[in-house]
Tab-separated table of C-alpha atoms in Angstrom:
chain	number	residue	atom	x	y	z
A	1	ARG	CA	145.583	170.677	250.847
A	2	LEU	CA	145.098	167.945	253.424
A	3	LEU	CA	147.383	169.760	255.861
A	4	LEU	CA	145.527	173.032	255.330
A	5	LEU	CA	142.232	171.226	255.926
A	6	LEU	CA	143.579	169.696	259.151
A	7	LEU	CA	144.864	173.107	260.241
A	8	ALA	CA	141.436	174.639	259.659
A	9	LEU	CA	139.667	171.862	261.566
A	10	PHE	CA	142.039	172.093	264.521
A	11	ALA	CA	141.836	175.883	264.553
A	12	LEU	CA	138.041	175.807	264.606
A	13	GLY	CA	137.990	173.151	267.309
A	14	GLY	CA	140.648	174.814	269.438
A	15	PRO	CA	138.394	177.008	271.612
A	16	THR	CA	136.053	174.082	272.247
A	17	PHE	CA	138.461	171.230	272.904
A	18	ALA	CA	141.614	173.004	274.065
A	19	GLY	CA	140.114	175.731	276.222
A	20	ALA	CA	142.196	178.363	277.958
A	21	ALA	CA	144.333	176.090	280.149
A	22	ARG	CA	147.986	176.100	279.066
A	23	ARG	CA	148.477	172.375	279.710
A	24	THR	CA	145.414	171.464	277.656
A	25	SER	CA	146.470	173.783	274.835
A	26	THR	CA	149.929	172.189	274.795
A	27	ARG	CA	148.399	168.732	274.480
A	28	TYR	CA	146.194	170.012	271.692
A	29	VAL	CA	149.227	171.322	269.788
A	30	VAL	CA	150.976	167.961	270.273
A	31	VAL	CA	147.954	166.164	268.846
A	32	TRP	CA	147.972	168.564	265.892
A	33	GLY	CA	151.661	167.859	265.280
A	34	GLY	CA	151.037	164.113	265.446
A	35	ALA	CA	148.194	164.412	262.954
A	36	VAL	CA	150.456	166.347	260.576
A	37	ALA	CA	153.246	163.770	260.905
A	38	LEU	CA	150.846	160.883	260.303
A	39	THR	CA	149.328	162.597	257.278
A	40	VAL	CA	152.736	163.313	255.743
A	41	TYR	CA	153.828	159.721	256.391
A	42	MET	CA	150.723	158.305	254.703
A	43	MET	CA	151.190	160.629	251.734
A	44	LEU	CA	154.811	159.583	251.310
A	45	LEU	CA	153.798	155.960	251.677
A	46	ALA	CA	151.153	156.363	248.978
A	47	VAL	CA	153.499	157.879	246.374
A	48	GLY	CA	156.470	155.629	247.170
A	49	GLU	CA	157.397	152.541	245.212
A	50	SER	CA	156.443	149.153	246.608
A	51	VAL	CA	158.649	146.062	246.464
A	52	VAL	CA	155.666	143.747	246.964
A	53	GLN	CA	154.839	141.792	243.811
A	54	THR	CA	151.095	141.793	243.077
A	55	GLN	CA	148.952	140.578	240.195
A	56	ASN	CA	146.845	143.701	240.255
A	57	GLU	CA	146.993	146.727	238.015
A	58	THR	CA	148.155	148.850	240.939
A	59	VAL	CA	150.644	148.231	243.722
A	60	TYR	CA	147.907	148.616	246.307
A	61	GLY	CA	146.133	145.349	245.477
A	62	GLY	CA	142.667	145.300	247.048
A	63	PHE	CA	143.231	148.474	249.056
A	64	TYR	CA	141.353	150.681	246.581
A	65	LEU	CA	138.538	148.152	246.277
A	66	THR	CA	138.165	148.041	250.053
A	67	TRP	CA	137.779	151.813	250.307
A	68	ILE	CA	135.401	152.007	247.348
A	69	LEU	CA	133.125	149.322	248.778
A	70	ALA	CA	133.303	150.676	252.329
A	71	ILE	CA	132.715	154.368	251.556
A	72	GLY	CA	130.162	153.625	248.845
A	73	GLY	CA	128.320	151.134	251.044
A	74	ILE	CA	128.156	153.607	253.927
A	75	ALA	CA	126.970	156.466	251.703
A	76	LEU	CA	124.246	154.407	250.036
A	77	SER	CA	123.047	152.475	253.084
A	78	PHE	CA	122.592	155.458	255.408
A	79	PRO	CA	119.619	157.153	253.675
A	80	LEU	CA	118.033	153.787	252.886
A	81	GLY	CA	118.449	152.651	256.497
A	82	VAL	CA	116.829	155.847	257.808
A	83	ILE	CA	113.880	155.388	255.431
A	84	LEU	CA	113.461	151.766	256.520
A	85	ALA	CA	113.579	152.764	260.185
A	86	LEU	CA	110.935	155.418	259.632
A	87	GLY	CA	108.845	152.919	257.698
A	88	ARG	CA	109.048	150.315	260.442
A	89	THR	CA	107.939	152.818	263.082
A	90	SER	CA	105.220	154.264	260.841
A	91	THR	CA	101.571	154.095	261.827
A	92	MET	CA	100.634	153.052	258.266
A	93	PRO	CA	100.482	149.219	258.137
A	94	ILE	CA	101.659	148.863	254.533
A	95	PHE	CA	104.913	150.731	255.123
A	96	ARG	CA	105.466	149.014	258.471
A	97	LEU	CA	104.927	145.526	257.030
A	98	LEU	CA	107.111	146.102	253.964
A	99	SER	CA	109.952	147.573	256.018
A	100	THR	CA	109.736	144.796	258.606
A	101	PHE	CA	109.754	142.086	255.927
A	102	TYR	CA	112.773	143.590	254.177
A	103	ILE	CA	114.766	144.067	257.382
A	104	GLU	CA	114.071	140.602	258.773
A	105	PHE	CA	114.603	138.868	255.424
A	106	VAL	CA	117.920	140.581	254.661
A	107	ARG	CA	119.260	140.145	258.191
A	108	GLY	CA	118.335	136.452	258.134
A	109	VAL	CA	120.741	135.721	255.259
A	110	PRO	CA	124.565	135.927	255.650
A	111	LEU	CA	126.444	138.602	253.728
A	112	ILE	CA	128.496	136.019	251.808
A	113	THR	CA	125.262	134.601	250.384
A	114	TRP	CA	124.144	138.042	249.235
A	115	LEU	CA	127.535	138.576	247.595
A	116	LEU	CA	127.158	135.285	245.711
A	117	VAL	CA	123.699	136.423	244.602
A	118	ALA	CA	125.195	139.732	243.462
A	119	VAL	CA	127.889	138.069	241.344
A	120	VAL	CA	126.063	134.981	240.048
A	121	VAL	CA	122.293	135.536	240.129
A	122	PHE	CA	121.879	139.302	239.787
A	123	PRO	CA	123.440	139.625	236.278
A	124	ILE	CA	121.124	136.850	234.993
A	125	LEU	CA	118.083	139.039	235.668
A	126	PHE	CA	119.162	141.523	232.979
A	127	PRO	CA	119.172	141.080	229.183
A	128	LEU	CA	122.259	140.050	227.291
A	129	GLY	CA	124.670	142.888	226.705
A	130	VAL	CA	123.827	144.654	229.954
A	131	ASP	CA	127.058	144.485	231.922
A	132	PHE	CA	127.949	146.213	235.160
A	133	VAL	CA	131.208	148.124	235.382
A	134	GLY	CA	133.544	146.766	238.042
A	135	PRO	CA	132.134	145.857	241.458
A	136	VAL	CA	128.910	147.825	241.052
A	137	GLN	CA	126.614	144.917	241.860
A	138	VAL	CA	128.709	143.992	244.907
A	139	LEU	CA	128.569	147.596	246.135
A	140	LEU	CA	124.800	147.627	245.655
A	141	PHE	CA	124.230	144.453	247.670
A	142	ILE	CA	126.585	145.556	250.443
A	143	ALA	CA	124.586	148.777	250.734
A	144	LEU	CA	121.278	146.886	250.780
A	145	PHE	CA	122.593	144.472	253.409
A	146	SER	CA	124.021	147.187	255.620
A	147	ALA	CA	120.860	149.280	255.372
A	148	ALA	CA	118.868	146.557	257.141
A	149	TYR	CA	121.210	146.606	260.144
A	150	LEU	CA	121.456	150.383	260.152
A	151	ALA	CA	117.657	150.622	260.128
A	152	GLU	CA	117.460	148.682	263.389
A	153	ASN	CA	119.984	151.027	264.989
A	154	VAL	CA	118.025	154.095	263.927
A	155	ARG	CA	114.757	152.483	265.039
A	156	GLY	CA	116.197	152.087	268.516
A	157	GLY	CA	116.942	155.802	268.575
A	158	LEU	CA	113.431	156.648	267.398
A	159	GLN	CA	111.924	154.527	270.156
A	160	ALA	CA	114.070	156.340	272.727
A	161	ILE	CA	112.361	159.659	271.932
A	162	SER	CA	109.676	160.412	274.504
A	163	ARG	CA	106.080	160.720	273.383
A	164	GLY	CA	106.017	164.252	274.745
A	165	GLN	CA	108.253	165.402	271.887
A	166	THR	CA	105.695	164.254	269.328
A	167	GLU	CA	102.810	165.750	271.269
A	168	ALA	CA	104.613	169.087	271.555
A	169	ALA	CA	105.280	169.139	267.803
A	170	ASN	CA	101.626	168.367	267.100
A	171	ALA	CA	100.560	171.125	269.478
A	172	LEU	CA	102.662	173.585	267.467
A	173	GLY	CA	100.843	172.533	264.302
A	174	MET	CA	103.838	170.872	262.653
A	175	THR	CA	103.269	168.368	259.863
A	176	THR	CA	104.528	164.791	260.029
A	177	LEU	CA	107.465	165.637	257.758
A	178	GLN	CA	108.419	168.692	259.811
A	179	ARG	CA	108.123	166.756	263.061
A	180	THR	CA	110.309	163.966	261.734
A	181	VAL	CA	112.997	166.162	260.129
A	182	PHE	CA	113.290	168.808	262.843
A	183	ILE	CA	112.291	167.037	266.083
A	184	THR	CA	112.477	163.250	266.257
A	185	LEU	CA	115.068	162.233	263.658
A	186	PRO	CA	117.917	164.551	264.810
A	187	GLN	CA	117.494	163.375	268.405
A	188	ALA	CA	117.323	159.733	267.326
A	189	LEU	CA	120.478	159.951	265.201
A	190	ARG	CA	122.363	161.670	267.998
A	191	ALA	CA	121.322	158.927	270.430
A	192	VAL	CA	122.588	156.111	268.182
A	193	ILE	CA	125.926	157.648	267.154
A	194	PRO	CA	127.909	154.853	268.936
A	195	ALA	CA	125.884	152.195	267.130
A	196	LEU	CA	126.339	153.990	263.801
A	197	VAL	CA	130.106	154.151	264.302
A	198	GLY	CA	130.132	150.435	265.046
A	199	GLN	CA	128.125	149.819	261.881
A	200	VAL	CA	130.611	151.824	259.795
A	201	ILE	CA	133.484	149.768	261.220
A	202	ALA	CA	131.557	146.563	260.502
A	203	ILE	CA	131.013	147.581	256.869
A	204	PHE	CA	134.705	148.314	256.438
A	205	LYS	CA	135.647	144.935	257.903
A	206	ASP	CA	133.031	143.049	255.900
A	207	THR	CA	134.555	144.197	252.614
């Protein structure tokens, strides 16, 4: 299934990235073959037996936990970070002040401190008998921490949009929601793609 998915992606991207030049198409086929070989190798590595002795239930040790925290943290922090960025650039003082306080407060505390709060302090706030399954509280605090940094990246993209875009949307009679969803936010996210990729890498390393 993974190989079929890769084949579909490469086939769809062929006309765009490979073009009509024979040399470029040959390089594209070589890249496809390398991707297939790497995928097969990783699959064989995953199902093979390991000789490394671990004290974990699986032979992968913390590998699964790393991916769960990284992917879950990215998925949860992205929408929250966008909302915080929109709140900080809002013209309504209450939303701007709350978003600014959250972003500055969370960014002013190291991640290791938030993880200690997640493991030690956070469970105390709930009644006895309320237990979290696995690393749920850690995942939650990683997402909350990452959202503050991601919000600043998105805010930079929003500030890069010229005022003429907003004025043009208002002239067309668009509402604030329509202007944000269809005009400003897509351009802002496209402008901060490098920063977002760096943030994803940082989340993965922080786990």
